[in-house]
CSV table of C-alpha atoms in Angstrom, one decimal:
chain,number,residue,atom,x,y,z
A,175,MET,CA,0.0,0.0,0.0
A,176,ASP,CA,1.3,3.4,-0.9
A,177,PHE,CA,0.3,6.9,-2.1
A,178,ALA,CA,-0.7,7.3,-5.8
A,179,ILE,CA,0.8,10.4,-7.4
A,180,THR,CA,-1.7,12.7,-9.1
A,181,TYR,CA,0.7,15.5,-10.1
A,182,LEU,CA,4.4,16.2,-9.3
A,183,SER,CA,6.6,19.2,-10.1
A,184,PHE,CA,10.4,19.0,-10.1
A,185,TYR,CA,12.5,22.1,-9.5
A,186,LEU,CA,16.2,22.8,-9.4
A,187,ILE,CA,17.3,25.3,-6.8
A,188,GLN,CA,20.7,27.0,-7.2
A,189,VAL,CA,22.4,29.2,-4.7
A,190,GLU,CA,25.7,31.1,-5.5
A,191,GLY,CA,27.4,33.2,-2.9
A,192,LYS,CA,26.6,33.8,0.7
A,193,GLY,CA,24.5,36.1,2.9
A,194,ASP,CA,22.7,39.0,1.4
A,195,GLN,CA,24.8,38.9,-1.7
A,196,ALA,CA,23.7,35.3,-2.6
A,197,ASP,CA,22.2,34.7,-6.0
A,198,LYS,CA,19.3,32.4,-5.5
A,199,ARG,CA,17.4,31.0,-8.4
A,200,PHE,CA,15.0,28.1,-9.3
A,201,LYS,CA,14.3,26.3,-12.5
A,202,HIS,CA,11.3,24.3,-13.3
A,203,PHE,CA,12.2,21.0,-15.0
A,204,GLN,CA,9.0,19.1,-15.4
A,205,THR,CA,5.5,18.7,-14.1
A,206,LEU,CA,4.1,15.2,-14.4
A,207,ASP,CA,0.7,13.6,-14.2
A,208,THR,CA,-0.1,10.1,-13.0
A,209,GLU,CA,0.9,8.3,-16.2
A,210,GLU,CA,4.0,10.3,-16.8
A,211,TYR,CA,5.1,9.8,-13.2
A,212,GLU,CA,4.7,6.0,-13.5
A,213,GLU,CA,7.1,6.0,-16.5
A,214,SER,CA,9.6,8.4,-14.8
A,215,PRO,CA,12.8,7.5,-13.0
A,216,LEU,CA,11.4,9.5,-10.1
A,217,LYS,CA,9.0,6.6,-9.3
A,218,ASP,CA,12.0,4.4,-8.3
A,219,PHE,CA,13.6,7.3,-6.5
A,220,LEU,CA,10.6,8.1,-4.4
A,221,ASP,CA,9.1,4.6,-4.1
A,222,GLY,CA,7.7,4.2,-0.6
A,223,GLU,CA,9.0,7.6,0.6
A,224,LEU,CA,5.6,9.2,0.9
A,225,MET,CA,4.3,6.4,3.1
A,226,LYS,CA,7.4,6.6,5.2
A,227,ILE,CA,6.9,10.3,5.7
A,228,SER,CA,3.2,9.8,6.6
A,229,LYS,CA,4.1,7.1,9.1
A,230,ARG,CA,7.0,8.9,10.7
A,231,LYS,CA,6.3,9.3,14.4
A,232,VAL,CA,5.8,12.8,15.8
A,233,ASP,CA,4.8,14.2,19.2
A,234,ARG,CA,2.5,17.2,19.5
A,235,HIS,CA,4.6,18.4,22.4
A,236,PRO,CA,8.1,16.9,21.9
A,237,LYS,CA,10.4,16.1,24.8
A,238,THR,CA,13.2,18.4,23.5
A,239,GLU,CA,13.3,21.7,21.6
A,240,GLN,CA,15.6,20.4,18.8
A,241,ILE,CA,13.3,17.7,17.4
A,242,PRO,CA,13.4,16.9,13.7
A,243,THR,CA,9.7,16.2,13.2
A,244,LYS,CA,7.0,18.6,14.2
A,245,ILE,CA,3.3,19.2,13.9
A,246,GLY,CA,2.5,22.6,12.6
A,247,SER,CA,-0.8,24.4,12.9
A,248,PHE,CA,-2.1,27.2,10.6
A,249,ILE,CA,-2.4,30.4,12.6
A,250,VAL,CA,-6.0,31.6,12.7
A,251,GLU,CA,-7.4,34.5,14.8
A,252,GLU,CA,-10.3,33.7,17.0
A,253,GLY,CA,-13.6,33.9,15.0
A,254,HIS,CA,-11.9,33.4,11.6
A,255,ALA,CA,-11.9,30.4,9.4
A,256,LEU,CA,-8.8,28.5,8.0
A,257,ASP,CA,-9.1,30.3,4.7
A,258,SER,CA,-8.0,33.5,6.5
A,259,ASN,CA,-4.5,32.0,6.6
A,260,PRO,CA,-2.3,32.6,3.5
A,261,ASN,CA,-0.3,29.4,3.8
A,262,TYR,CA,-3.4,27.3,4.1
A,263,ASN,CA,-4.8,28.9,1.0
A,264,VAL,CA,-1.7,28.0,-1.1
A,265,PHE,CA,-1.8,24.4,0.2
A,266,ASN,CA,-5.5,24.1,-0.6
A,267,ARG,CA,-5.1,25.5,-4.1
A,268,VAL,CA,-2.3,23.1,-4.8
A,269,ARG,CA,-4.1,20.2,-3.2
A,270,TYR,CA,-7.3,20.6,-5.4
A,271,ALA,CA,-5.6,21.7,-8.7
A,272,LYS,CA,-7.7,20.2,-11.5
A,273,THR,CA,-5.0,20.2,-14.3
A,274,LYS,CA,-1.3,19.8,-14.6
A,275,GLN,CA,-0.9,23.4,-15.6
A,276,GLU,CA,-3.0,24.7,-12.7
A,277,PHE,CA,-1.0,22.5,-10.3
A,278,GLN,CA,2.4,24.0,-11.5
A,279,GLU,CA,1.1,27.6,-11.5
A,280,GLU,CA,-0.1,27.3,-7.9
A,281,ASN,CA,2.8,25.4,-6.4
A,282,GLU,CA,5.5,27.9,-7.8
A,283,GLN,CA,4.5,30.1,-4.9
A,284,PHE,CA,6.0,27.5,-2.5
A,285,THR,CA,9.3,27.5,-4.4
A,286,ARG,CA,9.5,31.3,-4.6
A,287,SER,CA,8.8,31.6,-0.8
A,288,TYR,CA,11.4,28.9,-0.1
A,289,ILE,CA,14.3,30.5,-2.0
A,290,ASP,CA,13.6,33.8,-0.1
A,291,THR,CA,14.6,32.1,3.2
A,292,SER,CA,17.9,33.3,4.6
A,293,ALA,CA,19.7,30.0,4.9
A,294,VAL,CA,18.4,28.2,1.8
A,295,ARG,CA,20.7,25.7,0.2
A,296,GLY,CA,20.9,24.4,-3.4
A,297,GLY,CA,19.2,21.1,-4.3
A,298,VAL,CA,16.0,19.7,-5.7
A,299,PHE,CA,12.6,20.8,-4.6
A,300,ILE,CA,9.7,18.4,-5.4
A,301,ILE,CA,6.0,19.2,-4.9
A,302,ALA,CA,3.5,16.4,-5.3
A,303,SER,CA,-0.2,15.8,-4.8
A,304,ALA,CA,-1.1,12.2,-4.0
A,305,LYS,CA,-4.0,10.1,-2.8
A,306,LEU,CA,-4.1,7.3,-0.2
A,307,THR,CA,-6.9,5.6,-2.2
A,308,LYS,CA,-7.4,2.7,0.3
A,309,TYR,CA,-8.8,5.1,2.8
A,310,LEU,CA,-9.5,8.4,1.3
A,311,ASP,CA,-10.1,10.0,-2.1
A,312,GLU,CA,-9.0,13.3,-0.9
A,313,PRO,CA,-5.5,14.4,-2.0
A,314,PHE,CA,-2.4,15.2,0.1
A,315,VAL,CA,0.3,17.7,-0.7
A,316,PHE,CA,4.0,16.8,-0.1
A,317,LEU,CA,6.9,19.2,-0.3
A,318,LEU,CA,10.2,17.5,-0.5
A,319,LYS,CA,13.7,19.0,-0.5
A,320,CYS,CA,16.9,17.0,-1.3
A,321,ASP,CA,20.2,18.9,-0.8
A,322,PHE,CA,23.1,18.2,-3.1
A,323,GLU,CA,25.5,15.6,-1.8
A,324,PRO,CA,29.2,16.6,-1.9
A,325,LYS,CA,32.0,14.4,-3.2
A,326,VAL,CA,29.7,11.9,-5.0
A,327,ALA,CA,31.1,9.7,-7.7
A,328,SER,CA,29.9,6.9,-9.9
A,329,ILE,CA,31.7,4.0,-11.5
A,330,SER,CA,32.9,5.0,-15.0
A,331,ASP,CA,35.2,2.6,-17.0
A,332,GLU,CA,38.5,0.9,-16.7
A,333,ARG,CA,40.5,3.9,-17.6
A,334,THR,CA,38.9,6.7,-15.5
A,335,LEU,CA,37.6,4.4,-12.8
A,336,ILE,CA,35.1,6.9,-11.3
A,337,ARG,CA,33.2,9.9,-12.6
A,338,HIS,CA,32.4,12.9,-10.5
A,339,VAL,CA,28.6,13.6,-10.2
A,340,GLU,CA,28.0,17.3,-9.6
A,341,MET,CA,24.3,17.4,-8.6
A,342,ALA,CA,23.7,14.1,-6.8
A,343,ILE,CA,20.7,13.8,-4.5
A,344,THR,CA,19.5,11.2,-2.1
A,345,THR,CA,16.4,10.7,0.0
A,346,LYS,CA,18.6,9.9,3.1
A,347,ASN,CA,18.3,13.4,4.8
A,348,MET,CA,15.3,14.6,2.7
A,349,LYS,CA,13.3,17.4,4.3
A,350,SER,CA,9.5,17.0,3.9
A,351,ILE,CA,6.2,18.6,4.6
A,352,GLN,CA,2.9,16.7,4.5
A,353,TYR,CA,-0.5,18.3,4.4
A,354,PRO,CA,-2.9,17.5,5.8
A,355,TYR,CA,-1.4,15.8,8.9
A,356,MET,CA,-2.6,12.2,9.2
A,357,PRO,CA,-2.5,11.1,12.9
A,358,GLU,CA,-3.9,7.7,11.8
A,359,GLU,CA,-4.5,6.1,8.4
A,360,GLY,CA,-7.8,7.3,7.1
A,361,MET,CA,-8.0,10.3,9.5
A,362,VAL,CA,-6.8,13.8,8.6
A,363,GLU,CA,-6.4,17.1,10.4
A,364,GLU,CA,-7.3,19.9,8.0
A,365,GLY,CA,-5.7,22.6,10.1
A,366,GLU,CA,-2.4,20.9,10.6
A,367,LEU,CA,0.7,19.7,8.7
A,368,LYS,CA,3.7,17.6,9.5
A,369,ILE,CA,7.2,18.9,8.9
A,370,HIS,CA,10.5,16.9,9.0
A,371,GLN,CA,14.0,18.3,8.7
A,372,ALA,CA,17.0,16.2,9.8
A,373,SER,CA,19.3,19.2,10.6
A,374,HIS,CA,18.7,21.7,13.4
A,375,ALA,CA,18.5,24.5,10.8
A,376,ARG,CA,15.0,25.8,10.7
A,377,TYR,CA,15.0,27.3,7.2
A,378,PHE,CA,12.7,24.6,5.8
A,379,GLU,CA,10.0,25.7,8.2
A,380,ASP,CA,10.8,29.4,8.1
A,381,PHE,CA,9.2,30.0,4.7
A,382,LEU,CA,5.8,29.1,6.1
A,383,LYS,CA,5.4,32.3,8.0
A,384,PHE,CA,1.8,31.7,9.1
A,385,VAL,CA,2.3,28.2,10.7
A,386,GLU,CA,3.1,27.7,14.4
A,387,TYR,CA,4.5,24.6,16.1
A,388,GLY,CA,3.5,23.1,19.5
A,389,GLU,CA,5.6,23.9,22.5
A,390,SER,CA,8.0,21.3,23.7
A,391,MET,CA,7.4,19.6,27.1
A,392,PRO,CA,10.3,21.5,28.8
A,393,GLU,CA,8.9,24.8,27.5
A,394,ILE,CA,5.4,23.9,28.7
A,395,MET,CA,6.7,22.9,32.1
A,396,LYS,CA,8.8,26.0,32.5
A,397,ASN,CA,5.8,28.3,31.7
A,398,GLN,CA,3.6,26.4,34.1
A,399,VAL,CA,6.2,26.6,36.9
A,400,ILE,CA,6.8,30.4,36.3
A,401,HIS,CA,3.0,31.0,36.4
A,402,MET,CA,2.6,28.9,39.6
A,403,VAL,CA,5.6,30.4,41.4
A,404,HIS,CA,4.6,34.0,40.5
A,405,GLU,CA,1.0,33.3,41.7
A,406,HIS,CA,2.2,32.0,45.1
A,407,VAL,CA,5.0,34.4,45.8
A,408,SER,CA,3.4,37.6,44.5
A,409,ALA,CA,0.5,37.1,46.9
A,410,GLN,CA,3.0,37.7,49.8
A,411,PHE,CA,3.9,41.2,48.6
A,412,GLU,CA,2.0,44.4,48.0
A,413,GLU,CA,1.4,45.5,44.4
A,414,ASN,CA,4.2,47.6,43.0
A,415,SER,CA,6.3,47.1,46.1
A,416,ASP,CA,10.1,47.0,46.0
A,417,GLU,CA,10.0,43.4,47.2
A,418,LEU,CA,7.7,42.3,44.4
A,419,GLN,CA,9.9,44.1,41.8
A,420,LYS,CA,13.0,42.4,43.2
A,421,PHE,CA,11.2,39.0,43.0
A,422,GLU,CA,10.2,39.5,39.4
A,423,GLN,CA,13.8,40.5,38.5
A,424,ASP,CA,15.1,37.4,40.2
A,425,LEU,CA,12.5,35.3,38.3
A,426,GLU,CA,13.7,36.7,35.0
A,427,ILE,CA,17.3,35.9,35.8
A,428,TRP,CA,16.3,32.3,36.8
A,429,GLU,CA,14.3,31.8,33.7
A,430,THR,CA,17.2,32.6,31.4
A,431,SER,CA,19.9,30.8,33.4
A,432,GLU,CA,21.2,27.4,32.1
A,433,LYS,CA,22.5,26.4,35.6
A,434,ARG,CA,19.9,27.2,38.2
A,435,GLU,CA,20.2,26.9,41.9
A,436,ILE,CA,17.4,26.2,44.3
A,437,GLN,CA,15.4,29.3,45.2
A,438,GLU,CA,13.7,28.3,48.4
A,439,ARG,CA,10.5,30.2,47.8
A,440,LEU,CA,7.7,27.6,48.3
A,441,GLU,CA,6.8,25.3,51.2
A,442,THR,CA,6.7,21.5,50.6
A,443,HIS,CA,2.9,21.4,50.3
A,444,GLN,CA,2.9,24.2,47.7
A,445,VAL,CA,5.5,22.4,45.6
A,446,VAL,CA,3.6,19.1,45.8
A,447,GLU,CA,0.4,21.0,44.8
A,448,ALA,CA,2.2,22.6,41.8
A,449,THR,CA,3.8,19.3,40.7
A,450,ALA,CA,0.4,17.5,40.9
A,451,GLN,CA,-1.0,20.0,38.4
A,452,ILE,CA,1.8,19.3,35.9
A,453,VAL,CA,1.6,15.5,36.4
A,454,GLU,CA,-2.1,15.5,35.8
A,455,HIS,CA,-1.5,16.6,32.2
A,456,THR,CA,2.0,15.0,31.8
A,457,PRO,CA,2.3,11.8,34.0
A,458,GLU,CA,5.7,11.0,32.5
A,459,ALA,CA,7.2,14.5,33.4
A,460,GLU,CA,10.7,14.1,34.7
A,461,MET,CA,12.7,15.8,37.5
A,462,ARG,CA,16.4,16.3,37.2
A,463,MET,CA,18.7,17.9,39.8
A,464,LYS,CA,22.3,17.8,40.9
A,465,LEU,CA,23.4,17.8,44.5
A,466,GLY,CA,27.1,18.5,44.6
A,467,SER,CA,28.6,16.0,42.1
A,468,THR,CA,25.7,13.6,42.3
A,469,SER,CA,23.0,13.7,39.5
A,470,VAL,CA,19.5,12.5,40.2
A,471,LYS,CA,16.8,11.8,37.7
A,472,GLY,CA,13.3,10.6,38.6
A,473,LEU,CA,9.6,11.2,37.9
A,474,LEU,CA,8.1,14.5,39.0
A,475,ALA,CA,5.2,12.6,40.4
A,476,ASP,CA,7.4,10.9,43.0
A,477,PHE,CA,8.4,14.2,44.7
A,478,GLY,CA,6.8,14.4,48.1
A,479,GLU,CA,5.8,10.7,47.9
A,480,SER,CA,9.1,8.7,47.6
A,481,ILE,CA,11.5,11.6,47.0
A,482,HIS,CA,12.1,14.1,49.8
A,483,LEU,CA,14.3,17.1,50.0
A,484,GLY,CA,15.4,18.6,53.3
A,485,LYS,CA,18.1,20.6,55.1
A,486,ILE,CA,20.2,20.0,58.1
A,487,ASN,CA,23.0,22.2,59.4
A,488,GLY,CA,22.6,24.4,56.3
A,489,LYS,CA,23.2,21.5,53.9
A,490,TYR,CA,20.7,19.8,51.5
A,491,VAL,CA,19.7,16.2,52.0
A,492,LEU,CA,17.8,14.2,49.4
A,493,MET,CA,16.0,11.1,50.6
A,494,ILE,CA,14.6,8.4,48.3
A,495,GLU,CA,12.4,5.6,49.4
A,496,SER,CA,12.4,2.3,47.5
A,497,ASN,CA,11.8,-1.4,48.2
A,498,THR,CA,14.7,-2.4,46.0
A,499,ILE,CA,18.1,-1.1,44.9
A,500,GLU,CA,19.7,-2.2,41.6
A,501,PHE,CA,23.2,-1.6,40.4
A,502,ASP,CA,24.3,-1.2,36.8
A,503,LYS,CA,27.8,-0.4,35.6
A,504,GLY,CA,30.8,0.2,37.9
A,505,VAL,CA,30.9,-2.6,40.5
A,506,SER,CA,31.6,-1.2,44.1
A,507,PRO,CA,31.6,-2.4,47.7
A,508,ILE,CA,28.3,-0.5,48.1
A,509,GLU,CA,26.5,-3.5,46.6
A,510,PHE,CA,27.3,-5.5,49.7
A,511,HIS,CA,26.4,-2.7,52.2
A,512,LYS,CA,23.9,-3.4,55.0
A,513,PRO,CA,22.1,0.0,55.3
A,514,ASP,CA,22.2,1.9,58.6
A,515,ASP,CA,19.0,2.9,60.4
A,516,LEU,CA,17.8,6.2,58.9
A,517,MET,CA,17.7,7.9,62.3
A,518,GLU,CA,21.3,7.0,62.9
A,519,ILE,CA,22.2,8.7,59.7
A,520,VAL,CA,20.3,11.8,60.5
A,521,GLU,CA,22.0,12.0,63.9
A,522,ARG,CA,25.4,11.5,62.3
A,523,ILE,CA,24.8,14.3,59.8
A,524,SER,CA,23.5,16.6,62.6
A,525,ARG,CA,26.7,16.2,64.5
A,526,LYS,CA,28.7,17.5,61.5
A,527,VAL,CA,29.9,21.0,61.9
């Protein structure tokens, strides 16, 4: 099972020079209909790729910022329909083009917008409309970009051995956009698309200026924490007071710092309450911290239940409850330790100066 191509346009993108002085051009090679595509070498080149793109896993709220595959949503102001979004309109016109000529005329806007991005690279730009006929008769639009591969050669003859190939392309790191997004086979989201770009450069998504992407889980958690902390702490100060302004300045510094130290602003019950709200929406949310040279990673849901943070003699103590202890790499005598009574440990720590 695969997609059946309705129309496909093949463009060559050439970029000479760098920065603002770069000469960026595109050339239309061919637009093919179904029968022409079936007889074209492109069929072997792209065979199975569209299905691979549609099946590529994607999270609506990824675990990291630098994720290669994202779900994009057309930006629409409240009270307005999808056709108020310029990017949606181009996709829709390309998607429902009735003739080969109409398809090419409509899709050239994608190519023009793409070469206007600041970090565009040379290569091949392919725009296709296709149907997954087993489930739907409605067409999908695919935008595919293959960068030129450096230092590519092909076997030539006994005398020259190899021949340099100047404009070689591969599907290996191919960037792609699929519209509409298909969360499950036979189900589509009209207001969403799926974008994939193997590199961290964002230029393949930058030419869609009216599409936004879901926040990552770290970003969502950070925003939730900032809101909760601000709500709890600001209630302790008078409006426009020096104390409140100082707190807000400290919060801004905390927000932008890569290495953050404990702030000691909330009581245990307030932290447990705040984490419960996060865990309700994200049960797998993680907690990471470093005490001295010891790194700890666990589930946020366990804080206050089996993970406890305290202080004694001005120093921090982390206590973790568990019925079992397992050891991985790095064999040590600790594996044979008979643990002391907790109260003995607390007493021993309290005697330290």
